[in-house]
Amino acid sequence: DAKKAGKNCIKYYNHNMQKEIEQQIEIEYRLNKAFENDEIKVFYQPQISLDGKITGAEALCRWQHPVDGIISPIKFIPIAESSGQIIKLGDIVLEKVCQHIHNWSKNSKFKSIPISVNISVKQFMLPEFIESVEEKIKKYNIKKGMLKFELTESLFLNDLKKVVDKMHKLKEMGISISLDDFGTGFSSLVYLKSLPLSQLKIDRSFVTDIANDENDKAIVNATVAIADSMKLQTIAEGVETVEQKEFLKDIGCTVYQGYLFSKPLPLEEFESYIENY
Ligand code: C2E
Ligand code: MG
Ligand code: MG
Ligand code: MG
């Protein structure tokens, strides 16, 4: 009987795998349609400093499907990563963000609100990446300091010389770099020392339980201390409660992003958020 159950298990497993592959192909196909039909939208989540000022915002993509509604990037970014569509997706997002920054450039309320864009490793490692960024910066007349990139630690598994070279070029172009999801990846302190970074983003996984978990508290404390000594700014993501914010403040982290302040907002809502802040 065990044998029988085992057989069924394998069959079930194969069936699931088959389904998963079919689903993946379906999403890939529909994602290409989404690119054609302009269904990729950019939402913006404000970043707030201890003194209540808006210091920036993160651009986060959403798929606005005509039937299924808004689809979270968690559902399609991993598929886009493995299919290579992340390159097209990243290009669409960057183009839109540059367009928005351009539109905001005459509005004084947006003057000190740089926009951070998530850049995937595949996109960053493209030989023509820097050139394509340069092109957009020219096309939309993006002022230095108004555009930032968020990179993840997995980038440092690539040809480090190439990576550092590109980061320096971006810096020269006025694009500062944040290290996203810090602490969850492969970083070693050696990298921090040698990379032209301006900011560490403390991952939400360390923030969630910071009020109760001594380990999380210690990790964030150490991160902020290291960042301070290397003259890097820190920002905590996923701040949902006043309690979390207070703990972060005590530790010395003074810029926050999270639902406590605002969820990521659709373009028009973000614009009125800034106008009325
Ligand atoms: P991320 O870059 O670490 O972005 C932060 C994520 O945390 C966002 O999820 C944001 O909505 C969420 N978040 C912010 N504050 C809170 C909070 O207080 N509570 C909770 N529970 N969540 C919060 P989102 O928008 O679903 O994006 C997920 C991930 O998808 C991003 O993580 C990023 O890695 C990726 N992503 C999003 N847009 C892009 C993009 O345009 N390009 C690339 N390459 N990746 C993107
Ligand atoms: Mg990010
Ligand atoms: Mg992050
Ligand atoms: Mg994260």
mmCIF file of C-alpha atoms and ligand atoms in Angstrom:
data_model
loop_
_atom_site.group_PDB
_atom_site.id
_atom_site.type_symbol
_atom_site.label_atom_id
_atom_site.label_comp_id
_atom_site.label_asym_id
_atom_site.label_seq_id
_atom_site.Cartn_x
_atom_site.Cartn_y
_atom_site.Cartn_z
ATOM 1 C CA ASP A 1 0.000 0.000 0.000
ATOM 2 C CA ALA A 2 2.885 2.281 0.810
ATOM 3 C CA LYS A 3 4.212 1.516 -2.615
ATOM 4 C CA LYS A 4 0.891 2.420 -4.122
ATOM 5 C CA ALA A 5 0.746 5.702 -2.217
ATOM 6 C CA GLY A 6 4.305 6.425 -3.261
ATOM 7 C CA LYS A 7 3.420 5.939 -6.888
ATOM 8 C CA ASN A 8 0.474 8.254 -6.534
ATOM 9 C CA CYS A 9 2.736 10.777 -4.884
ATOM 10 C CA ILE A 10 5.118 10.798 -7.806
ATOM 11 C CA LYS A 11 2.264 11.117 -10.236
ATOM 12 C CA TYR A 12 0.847 13.996 -8.213
ATOM 13 C CA TYR A 13 4.254 15.662 -8.080
ATOM 14 C CA ASN A 14 4.733 15.379 -11.835
ATOM 15 C CA HIS A 15 1.282 16.733 -12.418
ATOM 16 C CA ASN A 16 2.063 19.736 -10.224
ATOM 17 C CA MET A 17 5.348 20.370 -11.988
ATOM 18 C CA GLN A 18 3.620 20.162 -15.327
ATOM 19 C CA LYS A 19 1.023 22.661 -14.136
ATOM 20 C CA GLU A 20 3.673 25.013 -12.810
ATOM 21 C CA ILE A 21 5.533 24.990 -16.110
ATOM 22 C CA GLU A 22 2.331 25.626 -18.020
ATOM 23 C CA GLN A 23 1.510 28.504 -15.689
ATOM 24 C CA GLN A 24 4.958 29.970 -16.164
ATOM 25 C CA ILE A 25 4.679 29.858 -19.952
ATOM 26 C CA GLU A 26 1.232 31.419 -19.719
ATOM 27 C CA ILE A 27 2.531 34.291 -17.566
ATOM 28 C CA GLU A 28 5.502 34.843 -19.890
ATOM 29 C CA TYR A 29 3.124 35.105 -22.814
ATOM 30 C CA ARG A 30 0.747 37.426 -20.990
ATOM 31 C CA LEU A 31 3.645 39.569 -19.758
ATOM 32 C CA ASN A 32 4.733 40.217 -23.331
ATOM 33 C CA LYS A 33 1.167 41.311 -24.064
ATOM 34 C CA ALA A 34 1.334 43.535 -20.976
ATOM 35 C CA PHE A 35 4.437 45.258 -22.361
ATOM 36 C CA GLU A 36 2.676 45.851 -25.701
ATOM 37 C CA ASN A 37 -0.511 47.120 -24.069
ATOM 38 C CA ASP A 38 1.222 49.407 -21.578
ATOM 39 C CA GLU A 39 -0.108 47.510 -18.568
ATOM 40 C CA ILE A 40 3.056 48.007 -16.486
ATOM 41 C CA LYS A 41 2.591 50.889 -14.069
ATOM 42 C CA VAL A 42 4.918 52.511 -11.556
ATOM 43 C CA PHE A 43 3.780 53.092 -7.984
ATOM 44 C CA TYR A 44 5.730 55.285 -5.563
ATOM 45 C CA GLN A 45 6.345 54.771 -1.852
ATOM 46 C CA PRO A 46 7.527 57.833 0.122
ATOM 47 C CA GLN A 47 10.599 57.705 2.334
ATOM 48 C CA ILE A 48 10.392 59.805 5.481
ATOM 49 C CA SER A 49 13.080 61.100 7.812
ATOM 50 C CA LEU A 50 12.905 61.361 11.587
ATOM 51 C CA ASP A 51 12.002 65.043 11.372
ATOM 52 C CA GLY A 52 9.033 64.226 9.145
ATOM 53 C CA LYS A 53 10.477 65.357 5.836
ATOM 54 C CA ILE A 54 10.054 63.355 2.633
ATOM 55 C CA THR A 55 13.583 62.474 1.566
ATOM 56 C CA GLY A 56 12.723 60.394 -1.475
ATOM 57 C CA ALA A 57 10.493 57.685 -2.868
ATOM 58 C CA GLU A 58 10.920 54.177 -4.216
ATOM 59 C CA ALA A 59 9.495 53.272 -7.614
ATOM 60 C CA LEU A 60 7.762 49.874 -7.474
ATOM 61 C CA CYS A 61 6.225 48.299 -10.538
ATOM 62 C CA ARG A 62 2.711 46.884 -10.758
ATOM 63 C CA TRP A 63 0.998 44.974 -13.529
ATOM 64 C CA GLN A 64 -2.400 46.476 -14.154
ATOM 65 C CA HIS A 65 -4.242 43.632 -15.854
ATOM 66 C CA PRO A 66 -7.528 44.543 -17.593
ATOM 67 C CA VAL A 67 -9.343 41.554 -16.044
ATOM 68 C CA ASP A 68 -7.301 40.445 -13.013
ATOM 69 C CA GLY A 69 -6.618 43.950 -11.706
ATOM 70 C CA ILE A 70 -3.353 44.940 -10.064
ATOM 71 C CA ILE A 71 -0.784 42.131 -9.923
ATOM 72 C CA SER A 72 2.066 42.328 -7.408
ATOM 73 C CA PRO A 73 5.679 42.171 -8.661
ATOM 74 C CA ILE A 74 6.246 39.197 -6.348
ATOM 75 C CA LYS A 75 4.018 37.232 -8.742
ATOM 76 C CA PHE A 76 5.814 38.100 -11.969
ATOM 77 C CA ILE A 77 9.332 39.436 -11.258
ATOM 78 C CA PRO A 78 10.788 35.966 -10.544
ATOM 79 C CA ILE A 79 9.314 34.679 -13.819
ATOM 80 C CA ALA A 80 10.550 37.746 -15.698
ATOM 81 C CA GLU A 81 13.988 37.134 -14.147
ATOM 82 C CA SER A 82 14.184 33.561 -15.385
ATOM 83 C CA SER A 83 12.739 34.308 -18.839
ATOM 84 C CA GLY A 84 14.955 37.340 -19.403
ATOM 85 C CA GLN A 85 11.908 39.604 -19.686
ATOM 86 C CA ILE A 86 13.233 41.494 -16.668
ATOM 87 C CA ILE A 87 15.452 43.436 -19.070
ATOM 88 C CA LYS A 88 12.482 44.768 -21.028
ATOM 89 C CA LEU A 89 10.526 45.299 -17.817
ATOM 90 C CA GLY A 90 13.386 47.200 -16.201
ATOM 91 C CA ASP A 91 13.713 49.387 -19.264
ATOM 92 C CA ILE A 92 9.998 50.197 -19.235
ATOM 93 C CA VAL A 93 10.091 51.113 -15.533
ATOM 94 C CA LEU A 94 13.196 53.302 -15.887
ATOM 95 C CA GLU A 95 11.720 55.086 -18.913
ATOM 96 C CA LYS A 96 8.494 55.813 -17.029
ATOM 97 C CA VAL A 97 10.302 57.018 -13.913
ATOM 98 C CA CYS A 98 12.481 59.377 -15.981
ATOM 99 C CA GLN A 99 9.350 60.671 -17.689
ATOM 100 C CA HIS A 100 7.742 61.328 -14.309
ATOM 101 C CA ILE A 101 10.846 63.033 -12.884
ATOM 102 C CA HIS A 102 10.882 65.229 -15.980
ATOM 103 C CA ASN A 103 7.232 66.174 -15.487
ATOM 104 C CA TRP A 104 7.889 67.014 -11.829
ATOM 105 C CA SER A 105 11.010 69.062 -12.527
ATOM 106 C CA LYS A 106 9.163 72.390 -12.651
ATOM 107 C CA ASN A 107 7.347 71.684 -9.394
ATOM 108 C CA SER A 108 9.287 72.904 -6.348
ATOM 109 C CA LYS A 109 7.559 70.356 -4.072
ATOM 110 C CA PHE A 110 9.393 67.567 -5.905
ATOM 111 C CA LYS A 111 12.767 69.320 -5.918
ATOM 112 C CA SER A 112 14.268 67.371 -3.038
ATOM 113 C CA ILE A 113 12.573 64.041 -3.695
ATOM 114 C CA PRO A 114 14.931 61.730 -5.572
ATOM 115 C CA ILE A 115 13.377 58.544 -6.944
ATOM 116 C CA SER A 116 14.954 55.125 -6.310
ATOM 117 C CA VAL A 117 14.580 52.494 -9.006
ATOM 118 C CA ASN A 118 15.190 48.767 -8.443
ATOM 119 C CA ILE A 119 17.674 47.449 -10.980
ATOM 120 C CA SER A 120 17.950 43.712 -11.530
ATOM 121 C CA VAL A 121 21.351 42.063 -11.815
ATOM 122 C CA LYS A 122 20.633 40.952 -15.388
ATOM 123 C CA GLN A 123 19.770 44.499 -16.374
ATOM 124 C CA PHE A 124 22.793 45.979 -14.618
ATOM 125 C CA MET A 125 25.200 43.494 -16.217
ATOM 126 C CA LEU A 126 24.057 44.233 -19.780
ATOM 127 C CA PRO A 127 27.024 45.709 -21.682
ATOM 128 C CA GLU A 128 24.819 48.552 -22.930
ATOM 129 C CA PHE A 129 23.237 49.330 -19.537
ATOM 130 C CA ILE A 130 25.205 52.499 -18.750
ATOM 131 C CA GLU A 131 24.662 53.805 -22.255
ATOM 132 C CA SER A 132 20.914 53.265 -22.040
ATOM 133 C CA VAL A 133 20.784 55.109 -18.708
ATOM 134 C CA GLU A 134 22.820 57.964 -20.176
ATOM 135 C CA GLU A 135 20.388 58.157 -23.076
ATOM 136 C CA LYS A 136 17.364 58.474 -20.800
ATOM 137 C CA ILE A 137 19.051 61.035 -18.577
ATOM 138 C CA LYS A 138 19.714 63.162 -21.628
ATOM 139 C CA LYS A 139 16.298 62.609 -23.188
ATOM 140 C CA TYR A 140 14.463 63.651 -20.027
ATOM 141 C CA ASN A 141 17.034 66.146 -18.787
ATOM 142 C CA ILE A 142 17.342 64.423 -15.391
ATOM 143 C CA LYS A 143 19.260 66.572 -12.926
ATOM 144 C CA LYS A 144 22.053 65.067 -10.861
ATOM 145 C CA GLY A 145 20.813 63.620 -7.593
ATOM 146 C CA MET A 146 17.217 63.090 -8.716
ATOM 147 C CA LEU A 147 17.609 59.445 -9.727
ATOM 148 C CA LYS A 148 18.883 56.655 -7.491
ATOM 149 C CA PHE A 149 19.337 52.949 -8.088
ATOM 150 C CA GLU A 150 18.676 50.078 -5.690
ATOM 151 C CA LEU A 151 20.940 47.095 -6.219
ATOM 152 C CA THR A 152 21.036 43.798 -4.354
ATOM 153 C CA GLU A 153 23.992 41.963 -2.914
ATOM 154 C CA SER A 154 23.713 39.170 -5.509
ATOM 155 C CA LEU A 155 25.317 41.615 -7.923
ATOM 156 C CA PHE A 156 28.660 41.044 -6.201
ATOM 157 C CA LEU A 157 28.714 37.436 -7.361
ATOM 158 C CA ASN A 158 29.467 38.845 -10.820
ATOM 159 C CA ASP A 159 32.711 40.188 -12.231
ATOM 160 C CA LEU A 160 33.423 42.624 -9.414
ATOM 161 C CA LYS A 161 35.700 44.847 -11.452
ATOM 162 C CA LYS A 162 32.976 45.383 -14.032
ATOM 163 C CA VAL A 163 30.389 46.010 -11.326
ATOM 164 C CA VAL A 164 32.515 48.600 -9.517
ATOM 165 C CA ASP A 165 33.423 50.270 -12.792
ATOM 166 C CA LYS A 166 29.753 50.647 -13.686
ATOM 167 C CA MET A 167 28.884 51.924 -10.225
ATOM 168 C CA HIS A 168 31.541 54.621 -10.550
ATOM 169 C CA LYS A 169 30.187 55.647 -13.936
ATOM 170 C CA LEU A 170 26.695 55.961 -12.469
ATOM 171 C CA LYS A 171 28.034 58.039 -9.609
ATOM 172 C CA GLU A 172 29.678 60.393 -12.092
ATOM 173 C CA MET A 173 26.291 60.711 -13.803
ATOM 174 C CA GLY A 174 24.763 61.828 -10.505
ATOM 175 C CA ILE A 175 23.050 58.539 -9.707
ATOM 176 C CA SER A 176 23.655 57.368 -6.162
ATOM 177 C CA ILE A 177 23.307 53.757 -5.177
ATOM 178 C CA SER A 178 21.499 52.009 -2.336
ATOM 179 C CA LEU A 179 22.183 48.446 -1.334
ATOM 180 C CA ASP A 180 18.718 46.859 -1.094
ATOM 181 C CA ASP A 181 17.601 44.080 1.275
ATOM 182 C CA PHE A 182 20.868 44.480 3.171
ATOM 183 C CA GLY A 183 21.803 41.499 5.307
ATOM 184 C CA THR A 184 19.820 38.920 3.357
ATOM 185 C CA GLY A 185 22.407 38.227 0.670
ATOM 186 C CA PHE A 186 26.085 37.702 0.102
ATOM 187 C CA SER A 187 27.643 40.949 1.250
ATOM 188 C CA SER A 188 30.888 40.954 3.032
ATOM 189 C CA LEU A 189 32.200 44.006 4.757
ATOM 190 C CA VAL A 190 35.029 44.108 2.241
ATOM 191 C CA TYR A 191 32.522 45.076 -0.442
ATOM 192 C CA LEU A 192 31.054 47.857 1.624
ATOM 193 C CA LYS A 193 34.476 49.368 1.991
ATOM 194 C CA SER A 194 35.348 49.293 -1.685
ATOM 195 C CA LEU A 195 32.033 50.124 -3.347
ATOM 196 C CA PRO A 196 30.751 53.579 -4.241
ATOM 197 C CA LEU A 197 27.543 53.193 -2.233
ATOM 198 C CA SER A 198 25.563 55.935 -0.559
ATOM 199 C CA GLN A 199 22.911 54.026 1.363
ATOM 200 C CA LEU A 200 22.092 50.702 3.006
ATOM 201 C CA LYS A 201 18.480 49.572 3.045
ATOM 202 C CA ILE A 202 17.732 47.468 6.096
ATOM 203 C CA ASP A 203 15.540 44.604 4.978
ATOM 204 C CA ARG A 204 11.987 44.310 6.238
ATOM 205 C CA SER A 205 12.752 40.864 7.674
ATOM 206 C CA PHE A 206 14.902 42.535 10.358
ATOM 207 C CA VAL A 207 12.362 45.271 11.046
ATOM 208 C CA THR A 208 9.215 43.194 11.523
ATOM 209 C CA ASP A 209 10.123 41.814 14.973
ATOM 210 C CA ILE A 210 12.640 44.431 16.025
ATOM 211 C CA ALA A 211 10.630 45.330 19.135
ATOM 212 C CA ASN A 212 10.795 41.741 20.464
ATOM 213 C CA ASP A 213 13.632 39.875 18.790
ATOM 214 C CA GLU A 214 17.030 40.529 20.376
ATOM 215 C CA ASN A 215 18.865 39.089 17.372
ATOM 216 C CA ASP A 216 17.121 41.394 14.925
ATOM 217 C CA LYS A 217 17.826 44.313 17.216
ATOM 218 C CA ALA A 218 21.514 43.376 17.372
ATOM 219 C CA ILE A 219 21.750 42.957 13.594
ATOM 220 C CA VAL A 220 20.164 46.313 12.878
ATOM 221 C CA ASN A 221 22.266 47.962 15.562
ATOM 222 C CA ALA A 222 25.465 46.591 14.027
ATOM 223 C CA THR A 223 24.349 47.529 10.523
ATOM 224 C CA VAL A 224 23.698 51.121 11.500
ATOM 225 C CA ALA A 225 27.028 51.335 13.353
ATOM 226 C CA ILE A 226 28.940 50.032 10.326
ATOM 227 C CA ALA A 227 27.040 52.308 7.971
ATOM 228 C CA ASP A 228 27.726 55.329 10.162
ATOM 229 C CA SER A 229 31.417 54.628 10.335
ATOM 230 C CA MET A 230 31.535 54.277 6.547
ATOM 231 C CA LYS A 231 29.482 57.435 6.077
ATOM 232 C CA LEU A 232 26.611 55.555 4.492
ATOM 233 C CA GLN A 233 23.027 56.511 5.131
ATOM 234 C CA THR A 234 20.640 53.853 6.420
ATOM 235 C CA ILE A 235 16.981 53.463 5.622
ATOM 236 C CA ALA A 236 14.657 50.896 7.155
ATOM 237 C CA GLU A 237 12.025 49.278 4.960
ATOM 238 C CA GLY A 238 8.736 47.754 6.045
ATOM 239 C CA VAL A 239 8.159 50.061 9.015
ATOM 240 C CA GLU A 240 4.543 49.427 9.984
ATOM 241 C CA THR A 241 4.245 50.537 13.614
ATOM 242 C CA VAL A 242 5.268 53.456 15.800
ATOM 243 C CA GLU A 243 6.965 50.940 18.087
ATOM 244 C CA GLN A 244 9.218 49.708 15.270
ATOM 245 C CA LYS A 245 10.021 53.293 14.334
ATOM 246 C CA GLU A 246 10.935 54.134 17.942
ATOM 247 C CA PHE A 247 13.306 51.164 18.193
ATOM 248 C CA LEU A 248 14.915 52.122 14.888
ATOM 249 C CA LYS A 249 15.258 55.698 16.042
ATOM 250 C CA ASP A 250 16.958 54.618 19.287
ATOM 251 C CA ILE A 251 19.402 52.529 17.287
ATOM 252 C CA GLY A 252 20.203 55.514 15.086
ATOM 253 C CA CYS A 253 18.323 54.741 11.904
ATOM 254 C CA THR A 254 16.663 57.961 10.865
ATOM 255 C CA VAL A 255 14.995 57.342 7.504
ATOM 256 C CA TYR A 256 11.984 55.082 7.132
ATOM 257 C CA GLN A 257 9.846 53.528 4.446
ATOM 258 C CA GLY A 258 6.719 51.548 5.228
ATOM 259 C CA TYR A 259 2.987 51.327 5.660
ATOM 260 C CA LEU A 260 3.201 53.443 8.843
ATOM 261 C CA PHE A 261 3.801 56.403 6.557
ATOM 262 C CA SER A 262 2.324 55.258 3.259
ATOM 263 C CA LYS A 263 1.800 52.238 1.038
ATOM 264 C CA PRO A 264 3.190 52.443 -2.482
ATOM 265 C CA LEU A 265 0.828 54.842 -4.284
ATOM 266 C CA PRO A 266 -0.371 55.029 -7.885
ATOM 267 C CA LEU A 267 1.066 58.013 -9.792
ATOM 268 C CA GLU A 268 -1.803 60.456 -9.255
ATOM 269 C CA GLU A 269 -2.165 59.597 -5.571
ATOM 270 C CA PHE A 270 1.574 59.994 -5.032
ATOM 271 C CA GLU A 271 1.472 63.368 -6.726
ATOM 272 C CA SER A 272 -1.331 64.632 -4.492
ATOM 273 C CA TYR A 273 0.433 63.110 -1.440
ATOM 274 C CA ILE A 274 3.477 65.261 -2.226
ATOM 275 C CA GLU A 275 1.426 68.335 -3.170
ATOM 276 C CA ASN A 276 -0.495 68.220 0.106
ATOM 277 C CA TYR A 277 2.295 67.066 2.442
HETATM 278 P P1 C2E B 1 11.987 45.754 -2.500
HETATM 279 O O1 C2E B 1 12.792 46.514 -3.485
HETATM 280 O O2 C2E B 1 12.679 45.299 -1.276
HETATM 281 O O3 C2E B 1 10.759 46.693 -2.159
HETATM 282 C C1 C2E B 1 10.154 46.773 -0.907
HETATM 283 C C2 C2E B 1 8.901 45.947 -0.860
HETATM 284 O O4 C2E B 1 8.346 46.018 0.459
HETATM 285 C C3 C2E B 1 7.790 46.425 -1.784
HETATM 286 O O5 C2E B 1 7.077 45.282 -2.214
HETATM 287 C C4 C2E B 1 6.932 47.277 -0.855
HETATM 288 O O6 C2E B 1 5.610 47.431 -1.309
HETATM 289 C C5 C2E B 1 7.007 46.441 0.393
HETATM 290 N N1 C2E B 1 6.728 47.215 1.589
HETATM 291 C C6 C2E B 1 7.068 48.492 1.856
HETATM 292 N N2 C2E B 1 6.679 48.858 3.078
HETATM 293 C C7 C2E B 1 6.061 47.796 3.626
HETATM 294 C C8 C2E B 1 5.435 47.541 4.896
HETATM 295 O O7 C2E B 1 5.379 48.408 5.780
HETATM 296 N N3 C2E B 1 4.929 46.307 5.101
HETATM 297 C C9 C2E B 1 4.981 45.330 4.159
HETATM 298 N N4 C2E B 1 4.445 44.146 4.442
HETATM 299 N N5 C2E B 1 5.569 45.526 2.943
HETATM 300 C C10 C2E B 1 6.100 46.746 2.690
HETATM 301 P P2 C2E B 1 6.578 45.122 -3.709
HETATM 302 O O8 C2E B 1 6.168 46.450 -4.242
HETATM 303 O O9 C2E B 1 5.599 44.003 -3.721
HETATM 304 O O10 C2E B 1 7.889 44.690 -4.463
HETATM 305 C C11 C2E B 1 8.505 43.474 -4.162
HETATM 306 C C12 C2E B 1 9.874 43.378 -4.756
HETATM 307 O O11 C2E B 1 9.778 43.312 -6.179
HETATM 308 C C13 C2E B 1 10.759 44.572 -4.469
HETATM 309 O O12 C2E B 1 11.314 44.455 -3.192
HETATM 310 C C14 C2E B 1 11.768 44.455 -5.585
HETATM 311 O O13 C2E B 1 12.758 43.509 -5.271
HETATM 312 C C15 C2E B 1 10.926 43.890 -6.711
HETATM 313 N N6 C2E B 1 10.556 44.978 -7.617
HETATM 314 C C16 C2E B 1 9.500 45.829 -7.564
HETATM 315 N N7 C2E B 1 9.508 46.678 -8.603
HETATM 316 C C17 C2E B 1 10.613 46.371 -9.333
HETATM 317 C C18 C2E B 1 11.190 46.897 -10.543
HETATM 318 O O14 C2E B 1 10.713 47.861 -11.154
HETATM 319 N N8 C2E B 1 12.338 46.288 -11.008
HETATM 320 C C19 C2E B 1 12.904 45.231 -10.343
HETATM 321 N N9 C2E B 1 14.023 44.683 -10.868
HETATM 322 N N10 C2E B 1 12.395 44.737 -9.214
HETATM 323 C C20 C2E B 1 11.264 45.293 -8.707
HETATM 324 MG MG MG B 2 13.935 48.127 -3.428
HETATM 325 MG MG MG B 3 14.185 46.375 -0.280
HETATM 326 MG MG MG B 4 12.929 43.755 0.666
#
